[in-house]
Amino acid sequence: MLPTPATSTSTYSTLLMIAGLACLFVASIVWRRRSSAMGADALIVYMLALSWWDLTYAVFWAGAPGPGPAFWLNLTYLGVLIAPAALLVFALQLSMREQWQRSFPIAVLAIEPLLVLILLWTDPWHGLFFAGKRTLDMAVILDGGPVFWANLVYSYTLVLLAIGLLLWLFLRSSGLYRRQAAVVLGAIVFSWLNSVIFIARLSPLPDADNTPFVFSVAALGFAFALLRYRLLDVVPIARDVLIERMGDGIVVLDTQGRIVDLNPAARRLLKTPANLAPGAPGERLGKVWGVIRDASDTSLAAGIEARIGEPPQCYLDVRIVPLHDSHQHVVGRLIVCRDITELKRAQAELQHFATTDGLTQIYNRRYFFALARTAVRSAQRLGHPLAMIIMDLDHFKQVNDTYGHAAGDQVLVAFAELCRSQVRAEDLIARFGGEEFIVLLEQTSLATAAQVAERLRLAALQAKLVIDGQPVAITVSLGVAAIAGDRDSLELLVQRADQALYAAKHSGRNQVCVWETGTGMGLARVLRLADLHGGSVALESSPGARSRFSVTLPLTPNDGKGPYRSWPRGSSVGTPGDARWSGHADAAPDHGTLPPGHSNERTIA
């Protein structure tokens, strides 16, 4: 029955009106923060539903006229049906369980309120909601038909789910986050307990439904949380965001090496079994466990790199951080695994570009010298033999001029492959520049290096290269040298091999020349002198024997225009002829002048 005293009716209506306006006030606060606040939209809908419930119920108690006796009471049900669903969505969002929303769309929650509203307003035709139990003077609805009870069970189930989520949030949070959850949880539990008391007909106001009023008091609790504890401003960053969604693998171990927790990224990176669950021993993490176990023997943080899986392997940067309690005792370890496979590949590519000739894919000159310098020092320290071969493709310019530079590149690539096939895997081979190549042979004597050089020469001579359908023949000249003492430097070794190569090219090409002790600068100077004066050099060289050469120079009077030596002032100029030297390649011709018209052979001692 409606309460008869006008004062109590007016007072209750006023309190409901105030509560409804308070809900609107809270909704307006949340509205201003909705763009950056988790759960703001759901809370706004919840507050508006409560405000609708309060305000329409206040109008009902104020006795405002309507289309029918129960019009304003029926109108309250729009807020009654929306509030539980909005509360559940708010709890889901606040506890960061929105993945449940993806598996169960929010739109589904609107189906039940819509059906109930339709059945409520059409009850006179079927009686499924009130079942004929409603009277005209009824101010509350405490009994009805099957739809009424089904809706009651459904609504309170949603409220219980929301309370469970908020309780979970409270237990998992700390500090400011826990105080936020406590205020919201307390307000909801208070409202739910009041509703139970009302349904059980134990309310101090038996003729009035105080549920909207109590729910509005809860809304004031939300307002307190908004203003005092910055609810929606400081939203806890929960495990779903920090761990579950991280690209880095996270594993937590206890002091016994058992798995306490691990995220999906860790399962993927470590390739763990699908049934691996918390509580399992750390050994089940796979091959990385050995690395983690060894690094976990210290109480300090550690960082290591690990390779996982079969080729192509995955490279991981593994960070191990000890976890301490308030007394600084180690209570576990946090393992953070980051996939650095792409970084390692990029580093390998940079290393390749920095050390390899881009065309032939053998070492470049710079990297060769870095490795060769170490090899020379090691050979001298240990007393091991070490030799070098410098090679130059004969008449390579003709290949470029005849077939084009692309064809020339093909010849260089083919020759590099040929060289690789004729030397040992541990020998260093590089492109020295242009069409020149260089090989360093560790623990190899001069005689053996000469044999290797001859093998290379024959391989080039016998190579069958085809460019644009045409066979291309190549030959190569080679200079061989070896370290001769513990004071020989890499630069001196290169100089000797280069001098031998120079001799090979000036002796007709397609041959091997060997630098031996006692030769060198004399031979090089003879070759350059012959070049300068348009002469020729005949060289005989074989492993184990001293190299011999003979030089023929034209004798031409100096007219002041040519490159030849000036004869001594006052001498007569004879008939042009040749001057010939012959001798061992261990000494240079002297720097004196040759008398005009004189031609003879000299042995240079």
Coordinates of C-alpha atoms in Angstrom, one line a residue:
M1 CA 0.0 0.0 0.0
L2 CA 1.1 3.6 -0.6
P3 CA 2.1 5.4 2.5
T4 CA -0.7 7.7 3.6
P5 CA 1.1 10.5 5.4
A6 CA 1.8 13.2 2.8
T7 CA 5.0 14.3 4.7
S8 CA 6.7 10.9 4.4
T9 CA 5.7 10.6 0.8
S10 CA 7.1 14.0 0.0
T11 CA 10.3 13.3 2.0
Y12 CA 10.9 10.0 0.2
S13 CA 10.2 11.6 -3.1
T14 CA 12.7 14.4 -2.4
L15 CA 15.4 12.0 -1.2
L16 CA 15.0 10.0 -4.5
M17 CA 15.1 13.2 -6.5
I18 CA 18.4 14.2 -4.7
A19 CA 19.8 10.7 -5.3
G20 CA 18.9 10.9 -9.0
L21 CA 20.6 14.3 -9.3
A22 CA 23.7 13.0 -7.5
C23 CA 23.9 10.2 -10.0
L24 CA 23.7 12.7 -12.9
F25 CA 26.5 14.7 -11.2
V26 CA 28.8 11.6 -11.0
A27 CA 28.0 10.8 -14.7
S28 CA 29.0 14.4 -15.7
I29 CA 32.3 14.0 -13.9
V30 CA 33.0 10.7 -15.6
W31 CA 32.0 12.2 -19.0
R32 CA 34.7 14.8 -18.8
R33 CA 37.3 12.0 -18.3
R34 CA 35.9 9.4 -20.6
S35 CA 38.6 9.7 -23.3
S36 CA 41.5 8.5 -21.1
A37 CA 39.7 6.5 -18.5
M38 CA 39.2 2.7 -18.6
G39 CA 35.5 1.8 -17.9
A40 CA 34.3 5.3 -18.2
D41 CA 31.6 4.6 -20.8
A42 CA 30.1 1.7 -18.8
L43 CA 30.1 3.8 -15.6
I44 CA 28.3 6.6 -17.3
V45 CA 25.6 4.2 -18.5
Y46 CA 25.3 2.8 -15.0
M47 CA 25.0 6.2 -13.4
L48 CA 22.4 7.3 -16.0
A49 CA 20.4 4.1 -15.4
L50 CA 20.4 4.7 -11.6
S51 CA 19.5 8.4 -12.2
W52 CA 16.5 7.3 -14.4
W53 CA 15.5 4.8 -11.8
D54 CA 15.6 7.4 -9.0
L55 CA 14.0 10.3 -10.9
T56 CA 11.1 8.2 -12.3
Y57 CA 10.4 6.6 -8.9
A58 CA 10.5 10.1 -7.3
V59 CA 7.9 11.3 -9.8
F60 CA 5.8 8.2 -9.0
W61 CA 6.0 8.9 -5.3
A62 CA 5.2 12.6 -5.9
G63 CA 1.9 11.4 -7.4
A64 CA 2.5 13.1 -10.8
P65 CA -0.3 12.2 -13.3
G66 CA 0.5 9.8 -16.1
P67 CA -1.3 8.0 -18.9
G68 CA -2.1 5.2 -16.5
P69 CA -1.9 4.4 -12.8
A70 CA 1.3 2.4 -13.1
F71 CA 2.9 4.4 -15.9
W72 CA 5.7 6.0 -13.8
L73 CA 6.3 2.7 -11.9
N74 CA 6.7 0.8 -15.1
L75 CA 8.9 3.5 -16.5
T76 CA 11.4 2.9 -13.7
Y77 CA 12.1 -0.5 -15.2
L78 CA 14.2 1.0 -18.0
G79 CA 16.8 1.9 -15.3
V80 CA 16.2 -1.3 -13.3
L81 CA 17.1 -3.5 -16.3
I82 CA 20.1 -1.5 -17.6
A83 CA 21.9 -1.0 -14.3
P84 CA 23.0 -4.6 -13.7
A85 CA 24.4 -5.1 -17.2
A86 CA 26.2 -1.8 -17.1
L87 CA 27.7 -2.6 -13.7
L88 CA 29.1 -5.9 -15.0
V89 CA 30.7 -4.2 -18.0
F90 CA 32.2 -1.6 -15.7
A91 CA 33.7 -4.3 -13.5
L92 CA 35.1 -6.1 -16.6
Q93 CA 36.8 -3.0 -17.9
L94 CA 38.1 -1.9 -14.5
S95 CA 39.6 -5.3 -13.9
M96 CA 41.0 -5.3 -17.4
R97 CA 39.0 -8.4 -18.4
E98 CA 37.9 -7.0 -21.7
Q99 CA 38.9 -10.2 -23.5
W100 CA 35.7 -11.7 -22.0
Q101 CA 33.8 -9.0 -23.8
R102 CA 35.3 -10.0 -27.1
S103 CA 34.2 -13.6 -26.6
F104 CA 30.8 -12.5 -25.3
P105 CA 29.8 -9.2 -27.0
I106 CA 28.3 -6.5 -24.9
A107 CA 25.3 -6.2 -27.3
V108 CA 24.1 -9.6 -26.0
L109 CA 23.5 -8.0 -22.6
A110 CA 20.9 -5.7 -24.2
I111 CA 18.7 -8.6 -25.4
E112 CA 17.3 -9.5 -22.0
P113 CA 16.4 -5.9 -20.9
L114 CA 14.7 -5.3 -24.3
L115 CA 12.6 -8.5 -24.1
V116 CA 11.6 -7.9 -20.4
L117 CA 10.5 -4.3 -21.2
I118 CA 8.3 -5.5 -24.1
L119 CA 6.8 -8.2 -21.9
L120 CA 6.3 -5.7 -19.0
W121 CA 4.4 -3.2 -21.1
T122 CA 2.4 -5.9 -22.9
D123 CA 1.6 -7.9 -19.7
P124 CA -2.2 -7.2 -19.9
W125 CA -2.3 -9.4 -23.0
H126 CA -0.3 -12.5 -21.7
G127 CA 0.3 -12.1 -17.9
L128 CA 3.8 -13.4 -18.1
F129 CA 5.3 -10.7 -16.1
F130 CA 2.8 -9.9 -13.3
A131 CA 0.7 -13.1 -13.6
G132 CA -2.3 -11.1 -12.4
K133 CA -0.7 -10.4 -9.0
R134 CA -0.5 -6.6 -9.5
T135 CA -3.0 -4.2 -7.9
L136 CA -3.6 -0.6 -8.7
D137 CA -2.3 0.7 -5.3
M138 CA 0.9 -1.4 -5.5
A139 CA 4.0 0.9 -5.0
V140 CA 6.6 -1.9 -5.2
I141 CA 6.8 -5.1 -7.3
L142 CA 7.8 -8.0 -5.1
D143 CA 6.0 -10.8 -6.9
G144 CA 5.0 -11.7 -10.4
G145 CA 5.0 -14.3 -13.1
P146 CA 7.9 -16.4 -14.7
V147 CA 9.4 -13.4 -16.5
F148 CA 9.6 -11.4 -13.3
W149 CA 11.5 -14.1 -11.4
A150 CA 13.7 -15.0 -14.4
N151 CA 14.7 -11.3 -14.7
L152 CA 15.3 -11.1 -10.9
V153 CA 17.7 -14.1 -11.0
Y154 CA 19.4 -12.8 -14.2
S155 CA 20.0 -9.3 -12.8
Y156 CA 21.4 -10.5 -9.4
T157 CA 23.6 -13.0 -11.2
L158 CA 25.1 -10.1 -13.2
V159 CA 25.6 -8.1 -9.9
L160 CA 27.3 -11.2 -8.3
L161 CA 29.7 -11.5 -11.2
A162 CA 30.6 -7.8 -11.0
I163 CA 31.3 -8.2 -7.3
G164 CA 33.5 -11.3 -8.0
L165 CA 35.5 -9.3 -10.5
L166 CA 35.9 -6.4 -8.2
L167 CA 36.9 -8.7 -5.3
W168 CA 39.6 -10.3 -7.6
L169 CA 40.8 -6.8 -8.5
F170 CA 41.0 -5.9 -4.8
L171 CA 43.0 -9.0 -3.9
R172 CA 45.4 -8.5 -6.8
S173 CA 46.0 -4.8 -6.3
S174 CA 48.0 -2.8 -3.7
G175 CA 48.4 0.7 -2.5
L176 CA 46.2 3.3 -4.3
Y177 CA 44.8 0.7 -6.6
R178 CA 43.6 -1.5 -3.7
R179 CA 41.9 1.6 -2.0
Q180 CA 40.1 2.3 -5.3
A181 CA 38.9 -1.3 -5.6
A182 CA 37.9 -1.3 -1.9
V183 CA 35.6 1.8 -2.2
V184 CA 33.9 0.5 -5.4
L185 CA 33.5 -3.0 -4.0
G186 CA 32.1 -1.8 -0.7
A187 CA 29.5 0.4 -2.4
I188 CA 28.4 -2.5 -4.7
V189 CA 28.2 -5.0 -1.8
F190 CA 26.2 -2.6 0.3
S191 CA 23.7 -2.1 -2.5
W192 CA 23.4 -5.8 -3.2
L193 CA 22.9 -6.7 0.5
N194 CA 20.1 -4.1 0.7
S195 CA 18.4 -5.6 -2.3
V196 CA 18.5 -9.0 -0.7
I197 CA 16.9 -7.6 2.4
F198 CA 14.3 -5.9 0.3
I199 CA 13.4 -9.0 -1.7
A200 CA 13.2 -10.9 1.6
R201 CA 10.6 -8.3 2.8
L202 CA 12.8 -7.3 5.7
S203 CA 13.0 -3.6 4.6
P204 CA 12.2 -0.9 7.2
L205 CA 10.1 0.7 4.5
P206 CA 7.8 -2.3 3.5
D207 CA 5.6 -0.1 1.2
A208 CA 8.5 1.5 -0.7
D209 CA 11.3 0.2 -2.8
N210 CA 14.5 1.6 -1.3
T211 CA 16.7 -0.2 -3.8
P212 CA 17.2 2.8 -6.2
F213 CA 18.0 5.0 -3.2
V214 CA 20.6 2.6 -1.8
F215 CA 22.2 2.1 -5.3
S216 CA 22.4 5.9 -5.5
V217 CA 24.2 6.0 -2.2
A218 CA 26.7 3.5 -3.8
A219 CA 27.0 6.1 -6.7
L220 CA 28.2 8.6 -4.1
G221 CA 30.8 6.0 -3.1
F222 CA 31.9 6.0 -6.7
A223 CA 32.1 9.8 -6.6
F224 CA 34.3 9.6 -3.5
A225 CA 36.6 7.2 -5.3
L226 CA 36.7 9.5 -8.3
L227 CA 37.7 12.6 -6.3
R228 CA 39.7 11.1 -3.4
Y229 CA 41.4 8.1 -5.0
R230 CA 41.4 9.3 -8.6
L231 CA 39.4 6.4 -9.9
L232 CA 39.7 6.2 -13.7
D233 CA 42.6 8.6 -13.6
V234 CA 45.0 6.1 -12.2
V235 CA 43.9 2.8 -13.6
P236 CA 46.0 -0.2 -12.5
I237 CA 48.1 -1.6 -15.3
A238 CA 47.2 -5.2 -14.7
R239 CA 48.9 -8.4 -15.6
D240 CA 47.0 -8.7 -18.9
V241 CA 48.7 -5.6 -20.2
L242 CA 52.1 -5.8 -18.5
I243 CA 52.7 -9.6 -19.0
E244 CA 50.2 -11.3 -21.2
R245 CA 50.5 -8.8 -24.0
M246 CA 54.2 -8.2 -23.9
G247 CA 56.3 -9.1 -26.9
D248 CA 59.1 -10.1 -24.5
G249 CA 58.9 -13.5 -22.8
I250 CA 58.4 -13.4 -19.0
V251 CA 59.1 -16.3 -16.7
V252 CA 59.0 -16.2 -12.9
L253 CA 60.9 -18.9 -11.0
D254 CA 60.9 -19.7 -7.3
T255 CA 63.9 -20.5 -5.2
Q256 CA 63.6 -24.2 -6.1
G257 CA 63.7 -23.5 -9.8
R258 CA 60.0 -24.2 -10.3
I259 CA 57.9 -22.2 -12.8
V260 CA 55.6 -19.7 -11.0
D261 CA 54.3 -17.9 -14.0
L262 CA 55.1 -17.5 -17.7
N263 CA 53.4 -15.5 -20.5
P264 CA 52.4 -16.5 -24.0
A265 CA 55.5 -14.8 -25.5
A266 CA 57.7 -17.0 -23.3
R267 CA 56.0 -20.1 -24.5
R268 CA 56.5 -19.0 -28.1
L269 CA 60.1 -17.9 -27.8
L270 CA 61.2 -20.9 -25.6
K271 CA 59.1 -23.3 -27.7
T272 CA 57.8 -24.9 -24.5
P273 CA 55.3 -27.9 -24.4
A274 CA 51.7 -26.9 -24.8
N275 CA 50.8 -28.4 -21.4
L276 CA 53.5 -26.6 -19.4
A277 CA 51.8 -25.1 -16.4
P278 CA 52.9 -23.2 -13.3
G279 CA 54.5 -25.5 -10.7
A280 CA 56.5 -27.5 -13.4
P281 CA 60.3 -27.7 -12.9
G282 CA 62.4 -25.2 -14.8
E283 CA 64.0 -28.1 -16.8
R284 CA 60.8 -28.1 -18.9
L285 CA 61.7 -24.7 -20.3
G286 CA 64.0 -26.6 -22.8
K287 CA 67.5 -25.9 -23.9
V288 CA 67.6 -22.4 -22.4
W289 CA 67.3 -23.9 -18.9
G290 CA 71.0 -24.7 -18.7
V291 CA 71.9 -21.1 -19.5
I292 CA 69.3 -19.9 -16.9
R293 CA 70.5 -22.3 -14.3
D294 CA 74.1 -21.4 -14.6
A295 CA 73.4 -17.7 -14.6
S296 CA 71.1 -18.1 -11.6
D297 CA 73.8 -19.2 -9.3
T298 CA 74.6 -15.6 -8.4
S299 CA 72.4 -13.2 -6.5
L300 CA 73.2 -10.5 -9.1
A301 CA 71.3 -9.6 -12.3
A302 CA 72.8 -11.3 -15.4
G303 CA 72.4 -10.9 -19.1
I304 CA 73.3 -13.6 -21.6
E305 CA 72.6 -14.6 -25.2
A306 CA 71.1 -18.0 -26.1
R307 CA 70.3 -19.9 -29.3
I308 CA 67.1 -21.8 -29.4
G309 CA 65.8 -24.5 -31.8
E310 CA 67.2 -26.0 -34.9
P311 CA 68.4 -24.0 -37.9
P312 CA 67.2 -21.4 -38.6
Q313 CA 67.8 -20.7 -34.9
C314 CA 66.3 -18.1 -32.8
Y315 CA 68.6 -15.8 -30.8
L316 CA 67.4 -14.6 -27.4
D317 CA 68.7 -11.9 -25.1
V318 CA 68.0 -13.4 -21.7
R319 CA 67.9 -11.1 -18.6
I320 CA 67.8 -12.7 -15.2
V321 CA 66.8 -10.5 -12.3
P322 CA 66.7 -11.8 -8.7
L323 CA 63.5 -11.0 -6.8
H324 CA 63.9 -10.0 -3.1
D325 CA 61.5 -9.8 -0.2
S326 CA 61.4 -6.9 2.3
H327 CA 64.4 -8.4 4.1
Q328 CA 66.4 -8.6 0.8
H329 CA 66.2 -12.4 0.7
V330 CA 66.1 -13.9 -2.7
V331 CA 62.6 -15.4 -3.2
G332 CA 62.7 -16.1 -6.9
R333 CA 64.0 -14.9 -10.2
L334 CA 62.4 -13.0 -13.1
I335 CA 63.5 -14.1 -16.5
V336 CA 63.0 -11.7 -19.4
C337 CA 63.6 -13.1 -22.9
R338 CA 63.8 -10.9 -25.9
D339 CA 64.0 -12.1 -29.5
I340 CA 67.1 -10.6 -31.1
T341 CA 67.2 -12.8 -34.1
E342 CA 66.8 -9.9 -36.5
L343 CA 69.4 -7.9 -34.7
K344 CA 71.9 -10.8 -35.0
R345 CA 71.1 -11.2 -38.7
A346 CA 71.6 -7.5 -39.2
Q347 CA 75.0 -7.7 -37.4
A348 CA 76.0 -10.7 -39.5
E349 CA 75.1 -8.8 -42.7
L350 CA 77.1 -5.7 -41.6
Q351 CA 80.0 -8.0 -40.7
H352 CA 79.7 -9.6 -44.1
F353 CA 79.7 -6.3 -45.9
A354 CA 82.6 -5.0 -43.9
T355 CA 84.8 -8.1 -44.6
T356 CA 83.8 -9.4 -48.0
D357 CA 84.3 -8.2 -51.5
G358 CA 80.8 -7.5 -52.9
L359 CA 81.5 -9.0 -56.3
T360 CA 83.5 -12.1 -55.6
Q361 CA 82.3 -12.8 -52.1
I362 CA 85.8 -13.5 -50.8
Y363 CA 87.6 -11.4 -48.3
N364 CA 88.2 -7.8 -49.1
R365 CA 91.7 -6.2 -48.9
R366 CA 91.1 -4.4 -45.6
Y367 CA 89.9 -7.5 -43.7
F368 CA 92.5 -9.7 -45.3
F369 CA 95.3 -7.4 -43.9
A370 CA 93.7 -7.6 -40.5
L371 CA 93.7 -11.4 -40.5
A372 CA 97.1 -11.7 -42.2
R373 CA 98.8 -9.4 -39.7
T374 CA 97.7 -11.7 -36.9
A375 CA 98.8 -14.8 -38.9
V376 CA 102.3 -13.3 -39.5
R377 CA 102.8 -12.6 -35.9
S378 CA 101.7 -16.0 -34.9
A379 CA 104.0 -17.7 -37.4
Q380 CA 107.0 -15.7 -36.2
R381 CA 106.2 -16.4 -32.6
L382 CA 105.8 -20.2 -33.1
G383 CA 108.5 -20.5 -35.8
H384 CA 106.1 -21.8 -38.4
P385 CA 106.6 -21.2 -42.2
L386 CA 104.2 -18.9 -43.9
A387 CA 103.9 -18.0 -47.6
M388 CA 102.0 -15.6 -49.8
I389 CA 100.8 -15.7 -53.4
I390 CA 99.7 -12.6 -55.4
M391 CA 98.0 -13.2 -58.7
D392 CA 97.0 -11.0 -61.6
L393 CA 94.8 -12.0 -64.5
D394 CA 96.7 -11.5 -67.7
H395 CA 95.3 -9.1 -70.3
F396 CA 92.1 -8.6 -68.3
K397 CA 91.5 -5.3 -70.0
Q398 CA 91.0 -7.1 -73.3
V399 CA 88.2 -9.1 -71.7
N400 CA 86.4 -5.9 -70.6
D401 CA 87.0 -4.3 -74.0
T402 CA 85.8 -7.3 -75.9
Y403 CA 82.9 -8.6 -73.9
G404 CA 82.0 -5.7 -71.7
H405 CA 82.4 -5.0 -67.9
A406 CA 79.6 -7.4 -67.0
A407 CA 81.5 -10.2 -68.6
G408 CA 84.6 -9.1 -66.9
D409 CA 82.8 -9.3 -63.6
Q410 CA 81.8 -12.9 -64.4
V411 CA 85.4 -13.8 -65.1
L412 CA 86.4 -12.3 -61.7
V413 CA 83.7 -14.3 -59.9
A414 CA 84.7 -17.5 -61.7
F415 CA 88.4 -17.0 -60.9
A416 CA 87.6 -16.4 -57.2
E417 CA 85.7 -19.7 -57.2
L418 CA 88.6 -21.4 -58.9
C419 CA 91.0 -20.1 -56.3
R420 CA 88.8 -21.3 -53.5
S421 CA 88.7 -24.8 -55.0
Q422 CA 92.5 -25.0 -55.2
V423 CA 93.5 -23.9 -51.7
R424 CA 92.7 -25.2 -48.2
A425 CA 89.7 -24.0 -46.3
E426 CA 91.9 -22.4 -43.7
D427 CA 93.9 -20.4 -46.2
L428 CA 93.1 -16.7 -46.5
I429 CA 92.1 -15.6 -50.0
A430 CA 91.0 -12.1 -50.9
R431 CA 90.5 -9.7 -53.8
F432 CA 93.6 -7.5 -53.7
G433 CA 92.3 -4.9 -56.1
G434 CA 91.0 -4.9 -59.7
E435 CA 92.0 -8.2 -61.2
E436 CA 94.6 -9.0 -58.5
F437 CA 94.0 -11.7 -55.9
I438 CA 96.1 -12.6 -52.9
V439 CA 96.4 -15.8 -50.9
L440 CA 98.1 -16.4 -47.5
L441 CA 99.2 -19.9 -46.8
E442 CA 99.8 -20.7 -43.1
Q443 CA 102.3 -23.4 -42.2
T444 CA 103.4 -23.6 -45.8
S445 CA 107.0 -23.5 -47.1
L446 CA 108.1 -21.4 -50.0
A447 CA 108.6 -24.6 -52.2
T448 CA 105.1 -25.8 -51.3
A449 CA 103.6 -22.4 -52.0
A450 CA 105.3 -22.4 -55.4
Q451 CA 103.6 -25.8 -56.1
V452 CA 100.2 -24.3 -55.1
A453 CA 100.9 -21.3 -57.3
E454 CA 101.6 -23.6 -60.3
R455 CA 98.4 -25.5 -59.6
L456 CA 96.5 -22.3 -59.6
R457 CA 98.1 -21.3 -62.9
L458 CA 97.3 -24.6 -64.6
A459 CA 93.7 -24.5 -63.2
A460 CA 93.2 -21.0 -64.7
L461 CA 94.8 -22.1 -68.0
Q462 CA 92.5 -25.1 -68.2
A463 CA 89.4 -23.4 -67.1
K464 CA 86.5 -23.4 -69.6
L465 CA 84.7 -20.1 -69.2
V466 CA 81.7 -19.4 -71.5
I467 CA 80.4 -15.8 -71.8
D468 CA 77.5 -15.0 -74.0
G469 CA 77.9 -18.4 -75.6
Q470 CA 81.6 -17.8 -76.4
P471 CA 84.5 -19.5 -74.8
V472 CA 86.9 -17.2 -72.9
A473 CA 90.5 -18.2 -72.1
I474 CA 92.3 -16.8 -69.2
T475 CA 95.8 -17.0 -67.9
V476 CA 97.3 -15.7 -64.7
S477 CA 100.7 -14.5 -63.5
L478 CA 101.7 -15.3 -59.9
G479 CA 104.3 -14.1 -57.5
V480 CA 105.3 -16.2 -54.5
A481 CA 107.2 -15.1 -51.3
A482 CA 107.6 -16.3 -47.8
I483 CA 108.7 -14.8 -44.5
A484 CA 112.4 -15.2 -44.2
G485 CA 113.0 -14.1 -40.6
D486 CA 111.4 -13.1 -37.3
R487 CA 111.6 -9.5 -38.2
D488 CA 109.8 -9.7 -41.5
S489 CA 106.6 -7.7 -41.5
L490 CA 103.4 -8.2 -43.5
E491 CA 104.2 -5.2 -45.6
L492 CA 107.6 -6.6 -46.5
L493 CA 106.0 -10.0 -47.4
V494 CA 103.5 -8.3 -49.7
Q495 CA 106.3 -6.3 -51.3
R496 CA 108.3 -9.4 -52.0
A497 CA 105.3 -11.3 -53.5
D498 CA 104.5 -8.2 -55.6
Q499 CA 108.0 -7.9 -56.9
A500 CA 107.9 -11.6 -57.9
L501 CA 104.5 -11.0 -59.6
Y502 CA 106.1 -8.0 -61.4
A503 CA 108.9 -10.2 -62.7
A504 CA 106.4 -12.9 -63.8
K505 CA 104.4 -10.4 -65.9
H506 CA 107.5 -9.0 -67.5
S507 CA 108.8 -12.4 -68.3
G508 CA 106.0 -13.3 -70.7
R509 CA 103.0 -13.7 -68.2
N510 CA 101.2 -17.0 -67.5
Q511 CA 104.0 -18.1 -65.2
V512 CA 105.1 -18.3 -61.6
C513 CA 108.0 -16.3 -60.2
V514 CA 109.4 -17.0 -56.7
W515 CA 111.1 -14.4 -54.5
E516 CA 114.0 -16.0 -52.7
T517 CA 116.5 -14.7 -50.1
G518 CA 119.0 -12.6 -51.9
T519 CA 116.6 -11.4 -54.6
G520 CA 114.2 -8.6 -54.5
M521 CA 115.0 -4.9 -54.8
G522 CA 117.7 -5.6 -57.4
L523 CA 115.3 -7.5 -59.6
A524 CA 112.6 -4.9 -59.2
R525 CA 114.9 -2.1 -60.1
V526 CA 116.1 -3.9 -63.2
L527 CA 112.5 -4.5 -64.3
R528 CA 111.7 -0.8 -63.8
L529 CA 114.9 0.3 -65.6
A530 CA 114.0 -1.9 -68.5
D531 CA 110.5 -0.4 -68.7
L532 CA 111.9 3.1 -68.5
H533 CA 114.4 2.7 -71.3
G534 CA 112.3 0.4 -73.6
G535 CA 114.4 -2.6 -72.9
S536 CA 113.6 -6.2 -72.0
V537 CA 114.3 -8.7 -69.3
A538 CA 114.7 -12.4 -69.6
L539 CA 114.2 -14.3 -66.3
E540 CA 114.8 -17.9 -65.4
S541 CA 113.2 -18.9 -62.0
S542 CA 112.4 -22.2 -60.5
P543 CA 111.8 -23.4 -56.9
G544 CA 115.0 -24.3 -55.1
A545 CA 117.3 -22.5 -57.6
R546 CA 118.6 -19.0 -57.8
S547 CA 116.8 -16.8 -60.2
R548 CA 118.8 -15.5 -63.2
F549 CA 117.9 -12.6 -65.5
S550 CA 119.4 -10.8 -68.5
V551 CA 118.6 -7.3 -69.5
T552 CA 118.8 -5.7 -73.0
L553 CA 118.7 -1.9 -73.3
P554 CA 118.9 0.2 -76.5
L555 CA 121.8 2.6 -76.7
T556 CA 120.4 5.8 -78.2
P557 CA 122.1 9.3 -78.1
N558 CA 120.5 11.8 -75.9
D559 CA 118.8 14.6 -77.8
G560 CA 117.3 16.1 -74.8
K561 CA 113.9 14.7 -75.6
G562 CA 114.0 11.1 -74.8
P563 CA 114.0 9.4 -71.4
Y564 CA 117.4 7.9 -71.7
R565 CA 120.5 8.7 -69.7
S566 CA 122.7 11.6 -70.8
W567 CA 126.1 10.5 -71.9
P568 CA 129.1 12.2 -70.1
R569 CA 129.8 15.7 -71.5
G570 CA 132.6 15.7 -74.2
S571 CA 132.1 12.0 -75.2
S572 CA 131.5 11.0 -78.7
V573 CA 128.3 9.3 -79.8
G574 CA 128.7 6.0 -81.5
T575 CA 126.3 3.9 -83.5
P576 CA 123.2 3.1 -81.6
G577 CA 123.2 -0.4 -80.3
D578 CA 122.3 -2.5 -77.3
A579 CA 123.8 -2.8 -73.9
R580 CA 123.3 -6.2 -72.1
W581 CA 123.6 -7.2 -68.5
S582 CA 123.3 -10.7 -67.3
G583 CA 123.6 -12.1 -63.8
H584 CA 121.8 -13.2 -60.6
A585 CA 118.8 -11.3 -59.4
D586 CA 120.3 -10.6 -56.1
A587 CA 121.9 -7.3 -57.0
A588 CA 121.1 -4.2 -59.0
P589 CA 123.1 -2.8 -61.9
D590 CA 125.3 0.1 -60.9
H591 CA 124.3 3.6 -61.4
G592 CA 127.3 4.6 -63.6
T593 CA 127.0 5.7 -67.2
L594 CA 127.6 3.4 -70.2
P595 CA 130.3 4.8 -72.6
P596 CA 128.9 5.6 -76.1
G597 CA 129.1 2.8 -78.6
H598 CA 130.0 0.3 -76.0
S599 CA 128.2 -3.0 -75.8
N600 CA 129.1 -5.9 -73.6
E601 CA 127.9 -8.4 -71.0
R602 CA 128.5 -7.9 -67.3
T603 CA 128.0 -10.2 -64.5
I604 CA 126.6 -8.3 -61.5
A605 CA 128.2 -9.7 -58.4

